[in-house]
Amino acid sequence: MNIPLFIAVLFLLQILCLYVGKKASKELKTQDDYFLAGRGIRFFPLLMTLIATQIGGGLVLGSAEEAYKYGWNVLLYPLGASLGLLALASGIGKRMSQFKVSTVAQLFEVVYQSIGLKKVASGLSIISLFMILIAQVIASRKFMISLGVDNEWLFLAFWAIVIVYTVAGGLKAVVATDIIQAVFFIVVFLLAFVFTYFSGIPVAESTALNTETFEFSSTKLCGWLLMPLLFMVIEQDMAQRCFAAKSGKVVSLASGVAAVCIMLVCAIPVFYGIAAKTMGLTIPSGGSVFMSAIQATTTPAIMALVGCAILAAIISTADSLINAISSNVAQDFDFAWKKKASSMKISQLITTGIGCAAMLGSFYASNVVDVLIQSYELSVSCLFVSITAALFVKKGDSRAATYSVTAGAAAFVYFLFIPATVLPKEVTSVMISAVGYGVGLLQTYLQARQKALLEN
C-alpha cells in the first residue's frame, strides 16, 4: 500500500470536514439547532447522512469477512439495515417526525407520562450507543495498524479532528461531513470494483452465484436480519434524523432510497470477500479479508484510497453516535450543573467529554464484540415493544410500558445464563416483552371496568 498517499488523503479529507463542520457551527443559535439542525433537513442531506450512518466500517469489513465464509448468502447481512430503513420509509419514520421531541426516550414522557421510564430508556440508549462508538474507535485503530500505520500520535490527531468538528457544529456538522464522507467512500468503492472487474484478473467468473464451496448457518439469520431491523426503530441516532427532517414525506423518501443504496454499496465488499475465498487468498492473523482482496486485485494507490474510504465510513458512523449520545445526556437528564451555563455550551462540553472518553477507552478495551452484541439485545428486548406502541397509540398506558420494559430486561438476563430452545433468544425476549405490555393493558382495563361497576 502507498502509505504516504494514505496519510495525505486521510488528513486532507478530515481537514475538509473540519472546515465544513466549523462553517456549520456559525449558524447555531439554540440547542434545537445543535441537536436537530433546526428540524429542517431536506431530502439529499438526509439521504446521505442515513447512508453514512448505516454503512460503517463494521458493515463494510464485516460483510467481506462473512462473505469469505458464507458466500452470496451474506447479502442478507446488510439486508437487516436496509429492512430497518424500509420500516422507517413505510410510515414509522413519518410518525416519529410528527412528535415534537428530541430523543426517543422522550416518547416515554410524552406518550406514557413517565419521567422515570424516560430516564431508564435514555440510560439504555446511552449504554448501547457508547459501546458501539467504542467499537468504531477500536476498529479504526486496529484497521490502521493492519495497514502498517501504527502511530498513536497520528491516531490521536485523526480522532481529535473528528471530535472538534462534531463538537463545534452539532448535527449540522455531522450531516454536512456525512455528505462528504459518503460520497468519498461510494466513489472509491466503485473505482476499486471497476478496476478489479476490468483488470483481466479472473475474479468475476469465480464469484458467480455458486455457494458449493461455502458453509452457511441459518442461525446467522437472526443476528443479520432481526437485530438491525428492530434496533433501527429505537436507535437514537436514526430517530434523531427523523425528528430533524423537514417533513415526514422527506423521511419516508430518503429512507427508502437509502435502503436500496446500502444494498448496492455493500454488494462490493461481499464481492471482494467471495473473491478472496475463490482465489485462495490466505488472510494474515488480524488482517482484513476486504483489504487482502483489494491488495491482490488492484494497485497500491487504489488500496490506499480504499483504506481512507473505510476509515471515512467508520468516522461517519462515529460522529453520529457522539452527537446522539450527547443528545440523550443533555436533554433527558436534569443535572444541577447544567443550569450554570448556556444550553449550547453545555451541549458542546458533553459532546467533548463523550468523544474523548470513547477515544481513551479504545486504549483499554481490545475486544468488545460480545458486549456490543448484548447491548443491542438489551435495548431491543426492553424498549422495542413500548416505543413501537408509542408511535401508534393516542394515549399510552404507563403500566403496560413498565411491565414491558421489566419483562424484556428479565428475559434478557435469563437468556444470558440459560439458552433458548424453541425460538432464538432475541425473538423470545421481544415476545416476552410484548406479553408484559399486554398484561399491563389487561390489568388497566380490568381495574377501569371494576371501578365503573362500583360507581354504577
Coordinates of C-alpha atoms in Angstrom, one line a residue:
M1 CA 0.0 0.0 0.0
N2 CA 1.1 3.6 -0.7
I3 CA 1.3 4.8 2.9
P4 CA 2.2 8.4 2.2
L5 CA -0.8 8.7 -0.1
F6 CA -3.0 7.1 2.5
I7 CA -1.9 9.5 5.2
A8 CA -2.1 12.6 2.9
V9 CA -5.6 11.7 1.6
L10 CA -6.9 10.8 5.1
F11 CA -5.9 14.1 6.6
L12 CA -6.9 16.2 3.6
L13 CA -10.4 14.6 3.9
Q14 CA -10.6 15.4 7.6
I15 CA -9.3 19.0 7.1
L16 CA -12.1 19.4 4.6
C17 CA -14.6 18.0 7.1
L18 CA -13.2 20.3 9.8
Y19 CA -13.7 23.3 7.5
V20 CA -17.3 22.3 6.7
G21 CA -18.1 21.5 10.3
K22 CA -16.7 24.8 11.6
K23 CA -18.7 26.6 9.0
A24 CA -21.9 24.8 10.1
S25 CA -21.3 26.0 13.7
K26 CA -21.8 29.6 12.7
E27 CA -25.5 29.1 12.1
L28 CA -26.2 27.5 15.6
K29 CA -28.3 29.6 18.0
T30 CA -30.3 27.1 20.1
Q31 CA -30.0 23.6 21.5
D32 CA -32.6 22.6 18.9
D33 CA -30.2 23.8 16.2
Y34 CA -27.4 21.9 17.8
F35 CA -29.1 18.5 18.1
L36 CA -31.8 18.7 15.4
A37 CA -30.3 21.1 12.8
G38 CA -33.4 23.4 13.3
R39 CA -35.7 20.5 12.2
G40 CA -35.1 21.5 8.5
I41 CA -33.0 18.7 6.9
R42 CA -34.0 18.2 3.3
F43 CA -34.0 15.1 1.1
F44 CA -30.5 14.8 -0.2
P45 CA -28.6 15.7 3.0
L46 CA -31.0 13.3 4.9
L47 CA -30.3 10.5 2.3
M48 CA -26.6 10.9 2.5
T49 CA -26.5 11.0 6.3
L50 CA -28.7 7.9 6.5
I51 CA -26.3 6.0 4.2
A52 CA -23.2 7.3 6.0
T53 CA -24.6 6.4 9.5
Q54 CA -25.5 2.8 8.5
I55 CA -22.5 2.0 6.3
G56 CA -19.9 1.9 9.0
G57 CA -16.6 0.2 9.0
G58 CA -18.1 -2.8 10.7
L59 CA -20.7 -3.3 8.0
V60 CA -18.1 -3.0 5.2
L61 CA -15.4 -5.1 6.7
G62 CA -17.9 -7.5 8.3
S63 CA -19.7 -8.1 5.0
A64 CA -16.4 -9.1 3.4
E65 CA -15.4 -11.3 6.4
E66 CA -18.8 -13.1 6.4
A67 CA -18.8 -13.5 2.6
Y68 CA -15.4 -15.2 2.8
K69 CA -17.2 -17.8 4.9
Y70 CA -20.7 -17.9 3.6
G71 CA -20.7 -16.6 0.0
W72 CA -23.5 -14.6 -1.5
N73 CA -25.8 -15.5 1.3
V74 CA -24.1 -12.7 3.2
L75 CA -26.2 -10.2 1.2
L76 CA -28.6 -10.9 4.0
Y77 CA -26.1 -9.2 6.4
P78 CA -26.6 -5.6 5.1
L79 CA -30.3 -6.5 4.3
G80 CA -31.0 -6.1 8.0
A81 CA -30.1 -2.4 7.9
S82 CA -31.9 -2.0 4.6
L83 CA -35.1 -3.6 6.0
G84 CA -34.8 -1.2 9.0
L85 CA -34.7 1.7 6.7
L86 CA -37.7 0.3 4.7
A87 CA -39.6 0.1 8.0
L88 CA -38.9 3.8 8.6
A89 CA -39.9 4.5 5.0
S90 CA -43.2 2.6 5.4
G91 CA -44.5 5.1 7.9
I92 CA -42.6 4.7 11.2
G93 CA -40.2 7.4 10.3
K94 CA -43.1 9.7 9.3
R95 CA -44.8 9.0 12.6
M96 CA -41.6 9.8 14.5
S97 CA -41.2 13.1 12.7
Q98 CA -44.6 14.2 14.0
F99 CA -43.5 14.1 17.6
K100 CA -42.0 17.3 18.9
V101 CA -39.3 15.6 20.8
S102 CA -35.6 15.4 20.6
T103 CA -34.8 11.9 21.7
V104 CA -36.6 8.5 21.5
A105 CA -36.6 8.3 25.3
Q106 CA -38.8 11.4 25.5
L107 CA -41.6 9.4 23.9
F108 CA -42.0 7.7 27.3
E109 CA -42.6 11.1 28.9
V110 CA -44.9 12.4 26.1
V111 CA -46.9 9.3 25.4
Y112 CA -46.7 7.4 28.7
Q113 CA -46.4 10.4 31.0
S114 CA -43.5 8.8 32.9
I115 CA -40.3 10.6 33.6
G116 CA -38.8 7.6 35.2
L117 CA -39.3 5.4 32.2
K118 CA -37.8 8.2 30.0
K119 CA -34.6 8.1 32.1
V120 CA -34.4 4.3 32.0
A121 CA -34.9 4.3 28.2
S122 CA -32.3 7.0 27.8
G123 CA -29.8 5.2 30.0
L124 CA -30.2 2.0 27.9
S125 CA -29.7 4.0 24.8
I126 CA -26.6 5.7 26.1
I127 CA -25.1 2.3 27.1
S128 CA -25.8 0.7 23.7
L129 CA -24.6 3.6 21.6
F130 CA -21.5 4.2 23.7
M131 CA -20.4 0.6 23.3
I132 CA -21.0 0.8 19.5
L133 CA -19.0 4.1 19.5
I134 CA -16.0 2.5 21.3
A135 CA -16.2 -0.5 18.9
Q136 CA -15.9 2.0 16.0
V137 CA -12.8 3.7 17.5
I138 CA -11.2 0.3 18.3
A139 CA -12.0 -0.8 14.7
S140 CA -10.3 2.2 13.3
R141 CA -7.2 1.7 15.4
K142 CA -6.8 -2.0 14.5
F143 CA -7.5 -1.2 10.9
M144 CA -4.8 1.4 10.7
I145 CA -2.3 -1.0 12.4
S146 CA -3.2 -3.7 9.9
L147 CA -2.3 -1.3 7.1
G148 CA 1.1 -0.7 8.6
V149 CA 0.2 2.7 10.2
D150 CA 1.0 2.1 13.8
N151 CA 1.5 5.5 15.3
E152 CA -0.5 6.6 18.4
W153 CA 0.0 10.3 17.8
L154 CA -1.3 10.0 14.3
F155 CA -4.3 8.1 15.6
L156 CA -5.0 10.7 18.3
A157 CA -4.7 13.6 15.9
F158 CA -7.0 11.9 13.4
W159 CA -9.7 11.4 16.1
A160 CA -9.1 14.9 17.6
I161 CA -10.2 16.4 14.3
V162 CA -13.3 14.3 14.3
I163 CA -14.2 15.4 17.8
V164 CA -13.5 19.1 17.1
Y165 CA -15.9 19.4 14.2
T166 CA -18.6 17.3 15.8
V167 CA -18.4 19.4 19.0
A168 CA -18.4 22.7 17.1
G169 CA -21.3 22.1 14.7
G170 CA -23.6 19.5 16.3
L171 CA -25.9 17.6 14.0
K172 CA -25.5 20.2 11.2
A173 CA -21.8 19.5 11.1
V174 CA -22.4 15.7 11.3
V175 CA -24.8 15.9 8.3
A176 CA -22.5 18.2 6.3
T177 CA -19.5 16.0 6.8
D178 CA -21.5 12.8 6.3
I179 CA -22.2 14.0 2.7
I180 CA -18.5 14.4 2.0
Q181 CA -17.6 11.1 3.6
A182 CA -20.4 9.1 2.0
V183 CA -19.7 10.5 -1.5
F184 CA -16.0 9.7 -1.0
F185 CA -16.4 6.1 0.1
I186 CA -19.0 5.3 -2.5
V187 CA -16.8 6.7 -5.3
V188 CA -13.7 4.9 -4.1
F189 CA -15.5 1.5 -3.7
L190 CA -16.9 1.9 -7.2
L191 CA -13.5 2.8 -8.5
A192 CA -11.9 -0.3 -7.0
F193 CA -14.7 -2.6 -8.2
V194 CA -14.5 -1.3 -11.8
F195 CA -10.7 -1.6 -11.8
T196 CA -10.9 -5.2 -10.5
Y197 CA -13.7 -6.2 -12.9
F198 CA -11.9 -5.0 -16.0
S199 CA -8.3 -5.7 -14.9
G200 CA -8.2 -9.1 -16.6
I201 CA -7.9 -11.0 -13.3
P202 CA -10.4 -13.9 -13.4
V203 CA -12.4 -12.8 -10.4
A204 CA -15.8 -12.0 -12.0
E205 CA -16.3 -15.6 -13.2
S206 CA -15.1 -17.1 -9.8
T207 CA -17.6 -15.0 -7.8
A208 CA -20.6 -16.2 -9.7
L209 CA -23.7 -17.2 -7.7
N210 CA -22.3 -20.6 -6.5
T211 CA -22.4 -21.5 -2.9
E212 CA -21.0 -25.0 -3.1
T213 CA -17.6 -24.0 -1.6
F214 CA -19.2 -22.0 1.2
E215 CA -20.8 -23.1 4.5
F216 CA -23.9 -21.4 5.8
S217 CA -25.6 -21.4 9.2
S218 CA -29.3 -20.5 9.4
T219 CA -28.7 -19.3 13.0
K220 CA -26.9 -16.3 11.5
L221 CA -30.2 -15.0 10.0
C222 CA -31.5 -13.7 13.4
G223 CA -28.3 -11.7 14.0
W224 CA -28.1 -10.5 10.5
L225 CA -31.7 -9.6 9.9
L226 CA -33.7 -9.2 13.1
M227 CA -31.5 -7.2 15.4
P228 CA -30.5 -4.5 12.9
L229 CA -34.2 -4.2 11.8
L230 CA -35.6 -3.9 15.4
F231 CA -32.7 -1.7 16.6
M232 CA -33.3 0.7 13.8
V233 CA -36.7 1.7 15.2
I234 CA -35.4 2.5 18.7
E235 CA -31.9 3.8 17.7
Q236 CA -31.4 7.4 18.9
D237 CA -29.1 8.4 16.0
M238 CA -31.6 7.3 13.4
A239 CA -34.6 8.7 15.3
Q240 CA -32.7 11.9 15.6
R241 CA -32.7 12.2 11.9
C242 CA -36.4 11.6 11.7
F243 CA -37.0 14.3 14.3
A244 CA -34.7 16.7 12.4
A245 CA -36.2 16.1 8.9
K246 CA -38.2 18.9 7.2
S247 CA -41.2 16.7 6.9
G248 CA -42.5 13.1 7.3
K249 CA -42.6 12.8 3.5
V250 CA -38.9 13.6 3.3
V251 CA -38.1 10.9 5.9
S252 CA -40.0 8.2 4.0
L253 CA -38.5 9.0 0.6
A254 CA -34.9 9.4 1.9
S255 CA -35.2 6.1 4.0
G256 CA -36.5 4.1 1.0
V257 CA -33.7 5.3 -1.3
A258 CA -31.1 4.8 1.4
A259 CA -32.2 1.2 1.8
V260 CA -31.5 0.5 -1.9
C261 CA -28.2 2.3 -1.8
I262 CA -26.9 0.4 1.2
M263 CA -27.6 -2.9 -0.5
L264 CA -25.8 -1.8 -3.7
V265 CA -22.8 -0.4 -1.9
C266 CA -22.4 -3.4 0.5
A267 CA -22.5 -5.8 -2.5
I268 CA -19.0 -4.6 -3.3
P269 CA -17.3 -5.8 -0.1
V270 CA -19.3 -9.0 -0.4
F271 CA -17.9 -9.4 -3.9
Y272 CA -14.4 -9.0 -2.6
G273 CA -15.0 -11.4 0.3
I274 CA -16.0 -14.1 -2.2
A275 CA -13.1 -13.2 -4.5
A276 CA -10.7 -13.7 -1.6
K277 CA -12.2 -17.2 -1.0
T278 CA -12.3 -18.3 -4.6
M279 CA -8.8 -17.0 -5.3
G280 CA -7.5 -19.0 -2.3
L281 CA -6.0 -15.9 -0.6
T282 CA -4.5 -16.5 2.9
I283 CA -5.7 -13.9 5.3
P284 CA -3.0 -12.9 7.8
S285 CA -3.8 -13.0 11.5
G286 CA -5.6 -9.8 12.4
G287 CA -5.8 -8.9 8.8
S288 CA -8.8 -7.8 6.7
V289 CA -10.4 -10.0 4.1
F290 CA -11.5 -6.9 2.2
M291 CA -8.1 -5.3 2.1
S292 CA -6.4 -8.6 1.3
A293 CA -8.6 -8.9 -1.8
I294 CA -8.1 -5.3 -2.7
Q295 CA -4.3 -5.7 -2.4
A296 CA -4.4 -8.8 -4.7
T297 CA -6.6 -7.3 -7.4
T298 CA -5.8 -3.5 -7.5
T299 CA -2.8 -1.2 -7.2
P300 CA -1.1 0.3 -4.1
A301 CA -2.6 3.7 -4.8
I302 CA -6.2 2.3 -5.0
M303 CA -5.5 0.3 -1.9
A304 CA -4.6 3.5 -0.1
L305 CA -7.8 5.2 -1.2
V306 CA -9.9 2.2 -0.1
G307 CA -8.2 2.3 3.3
C308 CA -9.2 6.0 3.6
A309 CA -12.7 5.2 2.4
I310 CA -13.1 2.5 5.1
L311 CA -12.0 5.0 7.8
A312 CA -14.4 7.6 6.3
A313 CA -17.2 5.0 6.8
I314 CA -16.1 4.4 10.4
I315 CA -16.0 8.2 11.1
S316 CA -19.4 8.8 9.5
T317 CA -20.9 6.4 12.0
A318 CA -18.8 7.5 15.0
D319 CA -19.6 11.2 14.8
S320 CA -23.3 10.4 14.5
L321 CA -23.0 8.3 17.6
I322 CA -21.2 11.0 19.6
N323 CA -23.9 13.5 18.8
A324 CA -26.7 11.1 19.5
I325 CA -25.3 10.1 22.9
S326 CA -24.7 13.8 23.9
S327 CA -28.3 14.4 22.9
N328 CA -29.5 11.8 25.3
V329 CA -27.3 13.1 28.2
A330 CA -28.1 16.8 27.6
Q331 CA -31.8 16.5 27.1
D332 CA -33.1 13.6 29.1
F333 CA -31.5 14.3 32.5
D334 CA -31.7 17.4 34.7
F335 CA -28.3 17.7 36.3
A336 CA -27.8 20.6 38.7
W337 CA -24.6 21.7 36.9
K338 CA -26.4 22.1 33.6
K339 CA -28.2 25.2 35.0
K340 CA -24.9 27.1 35.4
A341 CA -24.2 27.6 31.8
S342 CA -25.9 28.1 28.4
S343 CA -27.6 25.1 26.8
M344 CA -25.3 25.4 23.8
K345 CA -22.1 25.5 25.9
I346 CA -23.3 22.6 28.0
S347 CA -24.1 20.6 24.9
Q348 CA -20.7 21.1 23.5
L349 CA -19.0 20.2 26.7
I350 CA -20.9 17.0 27.0
T351 CA -20.1 16.1 23.3
T352 CA -16.4 16.8 24.0
G353 CA -16.5 14.5 27.1
I354 CA -18.1 11.7 25.2
G355 CA -15.8 11.9 22.2
C356 CA -12.7 11.9 24.5
A357 CA -14.0 9.1 26.7
A358 CA -14.5 6.9 23.6
M359 CA -11.1 7.7 22.2
L360 CA -9.3 7.0 25.5
G361 CA -11.5 3.9 26.2
S362 CA -10.3 2.4 23.0
F363 CA -6.8 2.0 24.5
Y364 CA -8.2 0.0 27.4
A365 CA -10.6 -2.3 25.6
S366 CA -9.5 -4.8 23.0
N367 CA -12.5 -7.0 22.3
V368 CA -16.0 -5.6 22.8
V369 CA -17.8 -7.8 20.4
D370 CA -19.7 -9.8 22.9
V371 CA -20.7 -6.7 25.0
L372 CA -21.6 -4.9 21.8
I373 CA -24.0 -7.7 20.7
Q374 CA -25.5 -7.8 24.2
S375 CA -26.0 -4.1 24.2
Y376 CA -28.1 -4.4 21.0
E377 CA -30.1 -7.2 22.5
L378 CA -30.7 -5.4 25.8
S379 CA -32.1 -2.3 24.2
V380 CA -34.3 -4.2 21.8
S381 CA -35.6 -6.6 24.5
C382 CA -36.5 -3.8 26.8
L383 CA -37.6 -0.9 24.6
F384 CA -38.8 -2.1 21.1
V385 CA -42.4 -3.0 22.1
S386 CA -43.1 0.1 24.1
I387 CA -41.5 2.5 21.6
T388 CA -43.3 0.9 18.6
A389 CA -46.6 1.1 20.5
A390 CA -46.0 4.7 21.4
L391 CA -45.9 5.6 17.8
F392 CA -49.4 4.4 17.1
V393 CA -51.4 4.8 20.3
K394 CA -53.2 8.1 21.2
K395 CA -52.6 7.7 24.9
G396 CA -50.1 5.3 26.3
D397 CA -50.5 3.1 29.3
S398 CA -47.6 3.7 31.7
R399 CA -48.3 0.4 33.5
A400 CA -48.1 -1.6 30.2
A401 CA -44.8 0.2 29.3
T402 CA -43.3 -0.5 32.7
Y403 CA -44.3 -4.2 32.6
S404 CA -42.9 -4.5 29.0
V405 CA -39.5 -2.9 29.9
T406 CA -39.3 -5.1 33.1
A407 CA -40.3 -8.3 31.3
G408 CA -37.8 -7.6 28.5
A409 CA -35.0 -7.0 30.9
A410 CA -35.8 -10.2 32.9
A411 CA -35.9 -12.2 29.7
F412 CA -32.5 -10.7 28.6
V413 CA -30.9 -11.6 31.9
Y414 CA -32.5 -15.1 31.9
F415 CA -31.1 -15.9 28.4
L416 CA -27.6 -14.8 29.4
F417 CA -27.4 -18.0 31.6
I418 CA -30.0 -20.4 30.0
P419 CA -30.1 -20.8 26.2
A420 CA -33.4 -20.6 24.3
T421 CA -34.6 -23.9 22.9
V422 CA -37.6 -23.2 20.7
L423 CA -37.0 -19.8 19.2
P424 CA -33.9 -17.6 19.0
K425 CA -33.4 -15.7 22.3
E426 CA -33.8 -12.3 20.6
V427 CA -37.2 -13.2 19.3
T428 CA -38.3 -14.8 22.6
S429 CA -37.2 -11.8 24.6
V430 CA -39.2 -9.4 22.4
M431 CA -42.2 -11.7 22.6
I432 CA -42.0 -11.8 26.4
S433 CA -41.7 -8.0 26.5
A434 CA -44.9 -7.9 24.3
V435 CA -46.6 -10.2 26.7
G436 CA -45.7 -7.9 29.6
Y437 CA -47.2 -5.0 27.6
G438 CA -50.4 -7.0 27.1
V439 CA -50.6 -7.9 30.7
G440 CA -50.3 -4.3 31.7
L441 CA -53.1 -3.3 29.3
L442 CA -55.3 -6.0 30.6
Q443 CA -54.8 -5.1 34.2
T444 CA -55.5 -1.4 33.5
Y445 CA -58.7 -2.4 31.6
L446 CA -59.9 -4.7 34.4
Q447 CA -59.3 -2.0 37.0
A448 CA -61.2 0.6 35.0
R449 CA -64.1 -1.8 34.4
Q450 CA -64.2 -2.7 38.1
K451 CA -64.2 1.0 39.0
A452 CA -67.0 1.7 36.5
L453 CA -69.1 -1.2 38.1
L454 CA -68.6 0.2 41.6
E455 CA -69.6 3.7 40.5
N456 CA -72.8 2.3 38.9

